[in-house]
Structures are given as C-alpha cells and as structure tokens.
mmCIF file of C-alpha atoms and ligand atoms in Angstrom:
data_model
loop_
_atom_site.group_PDB
_atom_site.id
_atom_site.type_symbol
_atom_site.label_atom_id
_atom_site.label_comp_id
_atom_site.label_asym_id
_atom_site.label_seq_id
_atom_site.Cartn_x
_atom_site.Cartn_y
_atom_site.Cartn_z
ATOM 1 C CA MET N 201 30.753 185.729 132.812
ATOM 2 C CA THR N 202 31.695 187.496 129.614
ATOM 3 C CA ARG N 203 35.072 186.904 128.066
ATOM 4 C CA ARG N 204 36.923 189.126 125.661
ATOM 5 C CA LYS N 205 37.346 187.520 122.275
ATOM 6 C CA PRO N 206 41.043 187.409 121.367
ATOM 7 C CA GLY N 207 40.535 186.901 117.649
ATOM 8 C CA LYS N 208 39.761 183.718 115.737
ATOM 9 C CA GLN N 209 41.776 180.582 116.219
ATOM 10 C CA LYS N 210 42.035 177.550 114.037
ATOM 11 C CA THR N 211 40.073 174.595 115.278
ATOM 12 C CA ASP N 212 40.617 170.877 115.073
ATOM 13 C CA ASP N 213 37.074 169.777 115.738
ATOM 14 C CA GLY N 214 35.837 169.640 112.211
ATOM 15 C CA GLY N 215 34.105 172.963 112.505
ATOM 16 C CA SER N 216 35.267 176.019 110.658
ATOM 17 C CA PRO N 217 35.473 179.653 111.638
ATOM 18 C CA PRO N 218 32.265 181.567 111.067
ATOM 19 C CA SER N 219 31.687 182.739 107.560
ATOM 20 C CA PRO N 220 31.236 186.451 106.961
ATOM 21 C CA SER N 221 27.500 185.851 106.720
ATOM 22 C CA HIS N 222 27.480 185.195 110.486
ATOM 23 C CA ALA N 223 28.966 188.540 111.340
ATOM 24 C CA GLN N 224 26.222 190.686 112.768
ATOM 25 C CA PRO N 225 25.554 193.669 110.521
ATOM 26 C CA LYS N 226 25.174 197.002 112.238
ATOM 27 C CA PRO N 227 21.506 198.010 112.174
ATOM 28 C CA SER N 228 20.931 200.808 109.764
ATOM 29 C CA PRO N 229 19.524 203.868 111.556
ATOM 30 C CA GLU N 230 16.270 203.842 109.607
ATOM 31 C CA LEU N 231 15.603 200.223 110.566
ATOM 32 C CA SER N 232 16.760 200.279 114.162
ATOM 33 C CA ALA N 233 14.167 199.242 116.729
ATOM 34 C CA SER N 234 14.064 202.599 118.447
ATOM 35 C CA ALA N 235 13.647 204.397 115.120
ATOM 36 C CA ILE N 236 10.383 202.582 114.534
ATOM 37 C CA GLY N 237 9.223 203.045 118.086
ATOM 38 C CA VAL N 238 9.914 199.567 119.427
ATOM 39 C CA GLU N 239 11.992 199.632 122.583
ATOM 40 C CA SER N 240 12.247 195.906 123.219
ATOM 41 C CA GLU N 241 11.015 192.475 122.091
ATOM 42 C CA ARG N 242 12.851 192.751 118.783
ATOM 43 C CA THR N 243 12.067 189.793 116.580
ATOM 44 C CA ASP N 244 14.194 190.732 113.579
ATOM 45 C CA THR N 245 17.195 188.570 114.429
ATOM 46 C CA ARG N 246 19.374 190.063 111.674
ATOM 47 C CA HIS N 247 19.808 193.020 113.996
ATOM 48 C CA ALA N 248 20.241 191.073 117.209
ATOM 49 C CA SER N 249 23.589 191.678 118.868
ATOM 50 C CA LYS N 250 26.080 188.823 119.087
ATOM 51 C CA PRO N 251 25.472 186.691 122.198
ATOM 52 C CA ALA N 252 28.151 186.588 124.871
ATOM 53 C CA PRO N 253 30.834 183.983 124.180
ATOM 54 C CA GLY N 254 30.201 180.625 125.807
ATOM 55 C CA LEU N 255 28.457 177.301 125.569
ATOM 56 C CA TYR N 256 24.720 177.454 124.815
ATOM 57 C CA LEU N 257 22.571 174.379 125.520
ATOM 58 C CA ALA N 258 19.768 174.665 123.000
ATOM 59 C CA ALA N 259 16.572 172.620 123.274
ATOM 60 C CA THR N 260 15.098 171.648 119.913
ATOM 61 C CA PRO N 261 11.649 170.313 118.935
ATOM 62 C CA ILE N 262 10.719 166.714 119.805
ATOM 63 C CA GLY N 263 8.572 166.420 116.690
ATOM 64 C CA ASN N 264 6.909 169.636 115.668
ATOM 65 C CA LEU N 265 9.520 171.969 114.171
ATOM 66 C CA ALA N 266 7.401 174.986 115.144
ATOM 67 C CA ASP N 267 8.226 174.287 118.792
ATOM 68 C CA VAL N 268 11.693 175.817 118.518
ATOM 69 C CA THR N 269 12.098 178.980 120.589
ATOM 70 C CA MET N 270 12.969 182.356 119.109
ATOM 71 C CA ARG N 271 15.997 182.550 121.363
ATOM 72 C CA VAL N 272 17.355 179.269 120.013
ATOM 73 C CA ILE N 273 16.996 180.625 116.479
ATOM 74 C CA ASP N 274 18.688 183.920 117.427
ATOM 75 C CA VAL N 275 21.645 182.293 119.150
ATOM 76 C CA ALA N 276 22.021 179.567 116.508
ATOM 77 C CA ARG N 277 22.156 182.244 113.788
ATOM 78 C CA ALA N 278 24.967 183.950 115.633
ATOM 79 C CA ALA N 279 26.794 180.734 116.549
ATOM 80 C CA ASP N 280 30.393 180.138 115.519
ATOM 81 C CA VAL N 281 29.715 176.411 115.608
ATOM 82 C CA ILE N 282 26.758 174.151 116.374
ATOM 83 C CA ALA N 283 27.726 170.829 117.956
ATOM 84 C CA CYS N 284 24.998 168.271 117.300
ATOM 85 C CA GLU N 285 24.522 164.515 117.267
ATOM 86 C CA ASP N 286 23.581 163.969 113.640
ATOM 87 C CA THR N 287 24.264 166.862 111.286
ATOM 88 C CA ARG N 288 21.564 165.578 108.889
ATOM 89 C CA VAL N 289 18.874 165.759 111.584
ATOM 90 C CA THR N 290 19.931 169.151 112.954
ATOM 91 C CA GLY N 291 20.551 170.364 109.398
ATOM 92 C CA ARG N 292 16.825 169.973 108.662
ATOM 93 C CA LEU N 293 15.926 172.250 111.564
ATOM 94 C CA LEU N 294 18.601 174.786 110.657
ATOM 95 C CA ARG N 295 17.503 174.921 107.009
ATOM 96 C CA ARG N 296 13.890 175.458 108.055
ATOM 97 C CA TYR N 297 14.958 178.637 109.877
ATOM 98 C CA GLY N 298 17.630 179.757 107.441
ATOM 99 C CA ILE N 299 20.463 179.118 109.896
ATOM 100 C CA THR N 300 23.791 178.642 108.155
ATOM 101 C CA ALA N 301 26.187 178.312 111.108
ATOM 102 C CA PRO N 302 28.700 175.456 110.648
ATOM 103 C CA MET N 303 27.891 172.169 112.362
ATOM 104 C CA VAL N 304 30.196 169.660 113.956
ATOM 105 C CA SER N 305 28.998 166.227 114.927
ATOM 106 C CA TYR N 306 29.232 165.495 118.664
ATOM 107 C CA TYR N 307 27.795 162.198 119.838
ATOM 108 C CA GLU N 308 28.506 159.503 122.378
ATOM 109 C CA HIS N 309 31.186 157.690 120.382
ATOM 110 C CA ASN N 310 33.218 160.664 119.117
ATOM 111 C CA ALA N 311 32.675 163.015 122.074
ATOM 112 C CA ALA N 312 36.060 162.386 123.713
ATOM 113 C CA LYS N 313 37.800 163.228 120.437
ATOM 114 C CA VAL N 314 35.726 166.289 119.537
ATOM 115 C CA ARG N 315 35.427 167.831 123.010
ATOM 116 C CA PRO N 316 38.958 169.341 123.191
ATOM 117 C CA GLY N 317 38.320 171.241 119.943
ATOM 118 C CA LEU N 318 35.069 172.660 121.291
ATOM 119 C CA LEU N 319 36.816 173.704 124.497
ATOM 120 C CA ARG N 320 39.528 175.435 122.458
ATOM 121 C CA ARG N 321 36.826 177.321 120.601
ATOM 122 C CA LEU N 322 35.327 178.432 123.915
ATOM 123 C CA GLN N 323 38.796 179.477 125.028
ATOM 124 C CA GLY N 324 39.047 181.549 121.857
ATOM 125 C CA GLY N 325 35.793 183.367 122.711
ATOM 126 C CA ASP N 326 33.459 181.572 120.323
ATOM 127 C CA VAL N 327 29.724 181.096 120.674
ATOM 128 C CA VAL N 328 29.321 177.297 120.764
ATOM 129 C CA VAL N 329 25.790 175.899 120.613
ATOM 130 C CA LEU N 330 25.050 172.314 121.657
ATOM 131 C CA MET N 331 21.942 170.650 120.235
ATOM 132 C CA SER N 332 20.529 167.116 120.411
ATOM 133 C CA ASP N 333 18.676 165.383 117.605
ATOM 134 C CA ALA N 334 15.521 166.281 119.528
ATOM 135 C CA GLY N 335 14.663 167.800 122.887
ATOM 136 C CA THR N 336 16.955 169.107 125.578
ATOM 137 C CA PRO N 337 20.700 168.327 125.459
ATOM 138 C CA LEU N 338 22.092 166.289 128.389
ATOM 139 C CA ILE N 339 18.697 164.681 129.099
ATOM 140 C CA SER N 340 19.549 161.105 128.022
ATOM 141 C CA ASP N 341 21.712 162.845 125.419
ATOM 142 C CA PRO N 342 25.362 163.969 125.133
ATOM 143 C CA GLY N 343 26.720 167.083 126.806
ATOM 144 C CA TYR N 344 27.311 166.331 130.476
ATOM 145 C CA ARG N 345 31.105 166.144 130.201
ATOM 146 C CA LEU N 346 31.334 169.111 127.861
ATOM 147 C CA VAL N 347 29.362 171.234 130.323
ATOM 148 C CA GLY N 348 31.538 170.052 133.224
ATOM 149 C CA ASP N 349 34.756 170.812 131.361
ATOM 150 C CA ALA N 350 33.462 174.206 130.227
ATOM 151 C CA ILE N 351 32.536 175.127 133.802
ATOM 152 C CA ASP N 352 35.926 173.948 135.082
ATOM 153 C CA ALA N 353 37.668 176.099 132.478
ATOM 154 C CA GLY N 354 35.645 179.141 133.552
ATOM 155 C CA HIS N 355 33.571 179.544 130.382
ATOM 156 C CA GLY N 356 30.012 180.821 130.395
ATOM 157 C CA VAL N 357 27.388 178.058 130.134
ATOM 158 C CA PHE N 358 23.885 179.177 129.217
ATOM 159 C CA PRO N 359 20.606 177.243 128.935
ATOM 160 C CA LEU N 360 18.254 177.859 126.018
ATOM 161 C CA PRO N 361 15.259 176.003 127.471
ATOM 162 C CA GLY N 362 12.554 174.440 125.376
ATOM 163 C CA PRO N 363 11.020 171.082 124.495
ATOM 164 C CA SER N 364 11.785 167.872 126.334
ATOM 165 C CA ALA N 365 9.839 164.632 126.004
ATOM 166 C CA LEU N 366 10.193 164.132 129.746
ATOM 167 C CA LEU N 367 8.231 167.247 130.713
ATOM 168 C CA ALA N 368 5.771 166.999 127.825
ATOM 169 C CA ALA N 369 4.837 163.444 128.888
ATOM 170 C CA LEU N 370 4.632 164.357 132.566
ATOM 171 C CA GLN N 371 2.301 167.245 131.745
ATOM 172 C CA VAL N 372 -0.206 165.112 129.854
ATOM 173 C CA SER N 373 0.055 162.004 132.044
ATOM 174 C CA GLY N 374 -2.571 163.210 134.515
ATOM 175 C CA LEU N 375 -0.253 162.008 137.307
ATOM 176 C CA PRO N 376 1.147 164.126 140.157
ATOM 177 C CA THR N 377 3.686 166.657 138.924
ATOM 178 C CA ASP N 378 4.781 168.134 142.257
ATOM 179 C CA ARG N 379 7.550 165.568 142.708
ATOM 180 C CA PHE N 380 8.979 163.331 139.999
ATOM 181 C CA LEU N 381 12.008 161.174 139.358
ATOM 182 C CA PHE N 382 13.413 160.983 135.837
ATOM 183 C CA CYS N 383 14.774 157.465 135.385
ATOM 184 C CA GLY N 384 16.014 157.643 131.776
ATOM 185 C CA PHE N 385 16.151 154.293 129.946
ATOM 186 C CA LEU N 386 15.824 151.038 131.897
ATOM 187 C CA PRO N 387 18.153 148.101 131.109
ATOM 188 C CA SER N 388 17.037 146.029 128.130
ATOM 189 C CA LYS N 389 17.207 142.670 129.946
ATOM 190 C CA SER N 390 14.278 141.799 132.193
ATOM 191 C CA ALA N 391 16.308 140.669 135.240
ATOM 192 C CA ALA N 392 18.409 143.855 135.310
ATOM 193 C CA ARG N 393 15.310 145.944 134.647
ATOM 194 C CA LYS N 394 13.410 144.400 137.546
ATOM 195 C CA LYS N 395 16.397 144.930 139.824
ATOM 196 C CA GLN N 396 16.492 148.623 138.946
ATOM 197 C CA LEU N 397 12.724 148.962 139.349
ATOM 198 C CA ALA N 398 12.979 147.339 142.792
ATOM 199 C CA GLN N 399 15.534 150.026 143.783
ATOM 200 C CA ILE N 400 13.081 152.845 143.048
ATOM 201 C CA LYS N 401 9.893 151.049 144.063
ATOM 202 C CA ASP N 402 9.433 153.041 147.274
ATOM 203 C CA VAL N 403 10.327 156.484 145.955
ATOM 204 C CA PRO N 404 7.346 158.720 146.791
ATOM 205 C CA ALA N 405 7.398 160.517 143.443
ATOM 206 C CA THR N 406 5.995 160.090 139.955
ATOM 207 C CA LEU N 407 8.465 158.075 137.848
ATOM 208 C CA VAL N 408 9.298 158.995 134.248
ATOM 209 C CA PHE N 409 11.033 156.577 131.842
ATOM 210 C CA TYR N 410 12.175 156.773 128.241
ATOM 211 C CA GLU N 411 11.594 153.497 126.441
ATOM 212 C CA SER N 412 11.859 151.855 123.075
ATOM 213 C CA PRO N 413 8.467 150.905 121.577
ATOM 214 C CA ARG N 414 9.783 147.420 120.819
ATOM 215 C CA ARG N 415 10.243 146.640 124.499
ATOM 216 C CA LEU N 416 7.108 148.426 125.736
ATOM 217 C CA PRO N 417 4.886 145.378 126.432
ATOM 218 C CA ALA N 418 7.639 143.546 128.356
ATOM 219 C CA VAL N 419 8.634 146.674 130.289
ATOM 220 C CA LEU N 420 5.051 147.440 131.344
ATOM 221 C CA SER N 421 4.637 143.865 132.466
ATOM 222 C CA ASP N 422 7.840 144.035 134.573
ATOM 223 C CA MET N 423 6.647 147.338 136.009
ATOM 224 C CA ALA N 424 3.293 145.818 136.971
ATOM 225 C CA ASP N 425 5.126 142.934 138.654
ATOM 226 C CA VAL N 426 7.596 145.042 140.600
ATOM 227 C CA LEU N 427 5.785 148.346 141.188
ATOM 228 C CA GLY N 428 2.348 146.807 141.668
ATOM 229 C CA ALA N 429 -1.029 148.429 141.220
ATOM 230 C CA ARG N 430 -0.274 151.950 140.101
ATOM 231 C CA ALA N 431 -1.749 154.450 137.711
ATOM 232 C CA ALA N 432 0.405 155.037 134.636
ATOM 233 C CA ALA N 433 0.487 156.675 131.228
ATOM 234 C CA VAL N 434 2.171 155.796 127.950
ATOM 235 C CA ALA N 435 2.821 158.945 125.910
ATOM 236 C CA ARG N 436 3.669 158.274 122.279
ATOM 237 C CA GLU N 437 4.787 160.523 119.413
ATOM 238 C CA LEU N 438 4.215 163.730 121.393
ATOM 239 C CA THR N 439 3.762 166.860 119.249
ATOM 240 C CA LYS N 440 3.691 164.679 116.099
ATOM 241 C CA LEU N 441 0.923 163.599 113.755
ATOM 242 C CA HIS N 442 0.170 160.367 115.606
ATOM 243 C CA GLU N 443 0.407 161.768 119.135
ATOM 244 C CA ASP N 444 -1.321 159.381 121.512
ATOM 245 C CA VAL N 445 -1.570 159.083 125.309
ATOM 246 C CA ARG N 446 -2.924 155.943 126.999
ATOM 247 C CA ARG N 447 -3.699 156.145 130.689
ATOM 248 C CA GLY N 448 -4.659 153.376 133.096
ATOM 249 C CA PRO N 449 -3.387 150.944 135.708
ATOM 250 C CA LEU N 450 0.015 149.449 134.848
ATOM 251 C CA MET N 451 -1.483 146.003 134.576
ATOM 252 C CA GLN N 452 -4.139 147.091 132.115
ATOM 253 C CA LEU N 453 -1.643 148.982 129.967
ATOM 254 C CA ALA N 454 0.659 145.941 129.965
ATOM 255 C CA ASP N 455 -2.245 143.812 128.923
ATOM 256 C CA ALA N 456 -3.383 146.196 126.174
ATOM 257 C CA PHE N 457 0.083 146.470 124.593
ATOM 258 C CA GLN N 458 0.660 142.736 124.889
ATOM 259 C CA HIS N 459 -2.462 142.267 122.797
ATOM 260 C CA SER N 460 -1.861 145.018 120.265
ATOM 261 C CA GLY N 461 1.883 144.351 120.028
ATOM 262 C CA PRO N 462 4.604 147.019 120.227
ATOM 263 C CA PRO N 463 3.433 150.391 118.912
ATOM 264 C CA LYS N 464 5.409 152.523 116.474
ATOM 265 C CA GLY N 465 7.151 155.762 117.358
ATOM 266 C CA GLU N 466 8.767 157.283 120.408
ATOM 267 C CA ILE N 467 7.572 156.492 123.904
ATOM 268 C CA VAL N 468 7.653 157.911 127.425
ATOM 269 C CA ILE N 469 6.219 155.890 130.320
ATOM 270 C CA VAL N 470 4.985 157.777 133.385
ATOM 271 C CA VAL N 471 4.109 155.864 136.560
ATOM 272 C CA GLY N 472 2.282 157.236 139.613
ATOM 273 C CA PRO N 473 4.109 157.536 142.962
ATOM 274 C CA ALA N 474 4.537 154.734 145.493
ATOM 275 C CA GLY N 475 1.676 154.673 147.920
ATOM 276 C CA GLN N 476 -0.799 156.156 145.462
ATOM 277 C CA ARG N 477 -2.759 153.322 143.946
ATOM 278 C CA ASP N 478 -4.966 153.539 140.915
ATOM 279 C CA ASP N 479 -8.630 152.971 141.787
ATOM 280 C CA ASP N 480 -9.203 150.526 138.908
ATOM 281 C CA ALA N 481 -6.005 148.664 139.685
ATOM 282 C CA GLU N 482 -7.002 148.517 143.304
ATOM 283 C CA ASP N 483 -10.240 146.883 142.253
ATOM 284 C CA VAL N 484 -8.305 144.123 140.486
ATOM 285 C CA ASP N 485 -6.072 143.568 143.500
ATOM 286 C CA THR N 486 -9.015 143.643 145.902
ATOM 287 C CA LEU N 487 -10.913 141.130 143.794
ATOM 288 C CA LEU N 488 -7.867 138.897 143.529
ATOM 289 C CA LEU N 489 -7.078 139.024 147.240
ATOM 290 C CA ARG N 490 -10.662 138.169 148.077
ATOM 291 C CA SER N 491 -10.690 135.296 145.565
ATOM 292 C CA LEU N 492 -7.346 133.987 146.812
ATOM 293 C CA GLU N 493 -8.865 133.441 150.242
ATOM 294 C CA THR N 494 -10.868 130.547 148.859
ATOM 295 C CA LEU N 495 -9.517 129.722 145.408
ATOM 296 C CA SER N 496 -6.221 128.536 143.931
ATOM 297 C CA VAL N 497 -4.100 131.110 142.101
ATOM 298 C CA ARG N 498 -5.227 129.705 138.748
ATOM 299 C CA ASP N 499 -8.941 129.750 139.615
ATOM 300 C CA ALA N 500 -8.776 133.167 141.263
ATOM 301 C CA ALA N 501 -7.050 134.596 138.172
ATOM 302 C CA ALA N 502 -9.601 133.027 135.846
ATOM 303 C CA ALA N 503 -12.513 134.402 137.871
ATOM 304 C CA VAL N 504 -11.074 137.942 138.059
ATOM 305 C CA ALA N 505 -10.070 137.932 134.387
ATOM 306 C CA ASP N 506 -13.647 137.040 133.588
ATOM 307 C CA VAL N 507 -15.087 139.918 135.615
ATOM 308 C CA THR N 508 -12.593 142.613 134.597
ATOM 309 C CA GLY N 509 -11.954 141.686 130.967
ATOM 310 C CA ILE N 510 -8.169 141.742 131.548
ATOM 311 C CA SER N 511 -6.352 138.782 130.001
ATOM 312 C CA LYS N 512 -5.980 135.590 132.070
ATOM 313 C CA ARG N 513 -2.194 135.651 131.691
ATOM 314 C CA THR N 514 -1.833 139.188 133.044
ATOM 315 C CA VAL N 515 -4.188 138.549 135.955
ATOM 316 C CA TYR N 516 -2.505 135.218 136.659
ATOM 317 C CA GLU N 517 0.902 136.938 136.936
ATOM 318 C CA ARG N 518 -0.561 139.477 139.330
ATOM 319 C CA ALA N 519 -2.320 136.743 141.324
ATOM 320 C CA LEU N 520 1.014 134.930 141.662
ATOM 321 C CA GLU N 521 2.656 138.104 142.995
ATOM 322 C CA LEU N 522 -0.143 138.736 145.459
ATOM 323 C CA SER N 523 -0.245 135.106 146.556
ATOM 324 C CA LYS N 524 3.427 135.310 147.557
ATOM 325 C CA GLY N 525 2.432 138.022 150.018
ATOM 326 C CA THR N 526 -0.660 136.305 151.335
ATOM 327 C CA ARG N 527 0.729 132.786 151.568
ATOM 328 C CA SER N 528 4.209 133.362 152.915
HETATM 329 N N1 SAM G 50 16.954 164.831 125.155
HETATM 330 C C1 SAM G 50 15.671 164.371 124.695
HETATM 331 C C2 SAM G 50 14.574 165.123 125.462
HETATM 332 O O1 SAM G 50 14.861 166.098 126.140
HETATM 333 O O2 SAM G 50 13.421 164.743 125.344
HETATM 334 C C3 SAM G 50 15.533 162.881 124.842
HETATM 335 C C4 SAM G 50 16.540 162.105 124.066
HETATM 336 S S1 SAM G 50 16.404 160.380 124.258
HETATM 337 C C5 SAM G 50 17.812 159.833 123.366
HETATM 338 C C6 SAM G 50 15.128 159.943 123.135
HETATM 339 C C7 SAM G 50 13.899 159.398 123.881
HETATM 340 O O3 SAM G 50 13.048 160.477 124.252
HETATM 341 C C8 SAM G 50 13.032 158.517 123.001
HETATM 342 O O4 SAM G 50 13.510 157.190 122.973
HETATM 343 C C9 SAM G 50 11.708 158.609 123.708
HETATM 344 O O5 SAM G 50 11.698 157.796 124.859
HETATM 345 C C10 SAM G 50 11.696 160.083 124.126
HETATM 346 N N2 SAM G 50 11.056 160.924 123.108
HETATM 347 C C11 SAM G 50 11.670 161.778 122.254
HETATM 348 N N3 SAM G 50 10.766 162.390 121.472
HETATM 349 C C12 SAM G 50 9.547 161.927 121.846
HETATM 350 C C13 SAM G 50 8.225 162.186 121.410
HETATM 351 N N4 SAM G 50 7.961 163.045 120.435
HETATM 352 N N5 SAM G 50 7.208 161.525 122.021
HETATM 353 C C14 SAM G 50 7.453 160.646 123.013
HETATM 354 N N6 SAM G 50 8.695 160.369 123.463
HETATM 355 C C15 SAM G 50 9.731 160.992 122.888
#
C-alpha cells in the first residue's frame, strides 16, 4: 500500500526530519541509467527513487559488515529515520556505507515511549527503517509491537531480508533443515530450562536456540539430560574472525565445553529432531544399557567412560537417566 505524503510533521521520538542531503536528487540526463544503456539493476543509489512510505525491517550483518544487502543500503540512505537498538552500534554500520539518515534509539526498555512517535512518522508518510544491533529485527529483538501497530494503522510494512544467526547456524549445523523450531533463549535457571526443554522434547523438528557463552556448558548438560542422545552443533562467532562450529552428540559437546570452560563470543545451539539419534550417542547409550544389565550405575558409567573417553561425570549423569527407565 502506498500512501500520499502530506508534508513533514514534527516528531516527538527524538528523531528529526530528514536533512536536505536525504532528498533524492533528480538524475541528470547524461548520467541516467538508460542514457548509459543500463535498463535495470542500478547500483548507483544516489539516483535510486525514494522508497514507498512505510516501515522497513532491515536485516544487518551478524559480524561481517560486508554481509549487508544493497537494498538495505539503498533504503537506509533514503530513510527519514532509522530506529535501532544502540545508535553507537548501528552508527558504525551506517558510517561504513556513508549513510547519514538520523537515528532514534528503540530498544526493549524505551519502546513503549518511542513507538507512538514512530507511528506518527508513518502516519505522516515517512520512510521508517527498523534495525537491530545485528541480524534480523524481531528475531529475539525488538519490533514485534511496532509491526503490529503499523499493520493495524494501515501502514506499509516491508521486509529487507538478510543475515540472521538462526539461519546461518542451521545451515552449517549439518542437521535436518526441512523442519525446524526456533526456540530463542532458554531460561537462565536450570529447573525452568529443563521444564521448557521437556515441553519441546517430542517436537519432530530440528531445534535452534540462542544462548549466552557463559551458560553453554550447563545448558548442553541440561539438554543431554532432557533431550537425550541427539546430534547437535554449537555455532560460535559466525561470519567473524573466530568462527567455529562444533558438531557431535549432545553429551559429548556438554562434556567438551565442561572441560574447556565457557567459550568467548556469540553462540547458537542446534539440536537434531526427536526420534533421530546420533550414531555416536547411540553407541554410548547402547553400551550403557548393556552395562547396566549387570553393573551398578557407578560401575557401568566408569566402564563406558573408559571405553569412549567421555568424562566419568557426564557418562554417570547419562547412566542415571537411563537407569531410571530400565529400573522403574
Ligand atoms: N536478531 C538477531 C538475529 O537475527 O540473528 C539475533 C539477536 S539476539 C539478541 C542475539 C543472539 O544471536 C546472540 O546471543 C547469539 O545467540 C546469536 N548470534 C548473534 N550473532 C551471532 C554470531 N555471529 N554467531 C553466533 N551467534 C550469533
């Protein structure tokens, strides 16, 4: 839906009306695309026409600034205001591409206060761009209410798709991509976390979680307890200098990060679907179940830890879980 722009209105959201430098200059005839024989795919954004008024949801890089799309740059250059979480973070991206549109900070704790001003701007026919610090807005980031209110008020809402840690991690996980459930962040306390994991335990889809590196060892261990023997991947610092993806059974990953301690950087955990067990993990479970037929939990865990090289503590926890099933 395109809306006629009834002239500029004053805003109360901290943003300011666009400076003259954002007005789109008319292409001079000698430089126009058709004059130089290019009918489409113009990349010289100085001559791009002003986007339709509305709310633009612009994905930004999750590490590598070169991952921004040309469309995001075009629309951001023409924006009347860019609403973003931290103006210092977004400012770095904007400076890199010579974007001088005014920014207004829009984050969880000021959203209710700033939102009416953004809606008034939309009402006035402005181009409002929403950006997160990194990745796709609304994906574990602010924007959901703004989008809802903009839709309710009849404004145009347009996606500018691009990077998201969720999809980048899923792609490199090596796990099934045909069906997945994005679970966002789990609760920080173990009991609440396990409760939530139990709720999604039987979902026949790959599970994707955002997580803080500090909690990673404990979270993987809870996942191994509740979700059982499944293939998983820990994707860290995607698109950055220290990009790293570890793949393996949940139990082994839990064990590895318990030994190495919490890693640095940003993390996505991807876990294979219910009903699809990891071959290596299955080996551990098979060995444990066989050992539990004749040995105590402690002795079975010690024997299997010895054979597999996984720590006694991790195997013991798994043996306890399995023994509940076999001995109840
Ligand atoms: N909206 C963003 C998106 O689309 O990816 C996610 C925002 S959420 C507040 C931030 C979380 O995304 C981080 O805690 C981490 O779990 C994940 N993340 C962001 N950048 C990442 C990266 N480069 N590598 C791995 N995970 C990343």
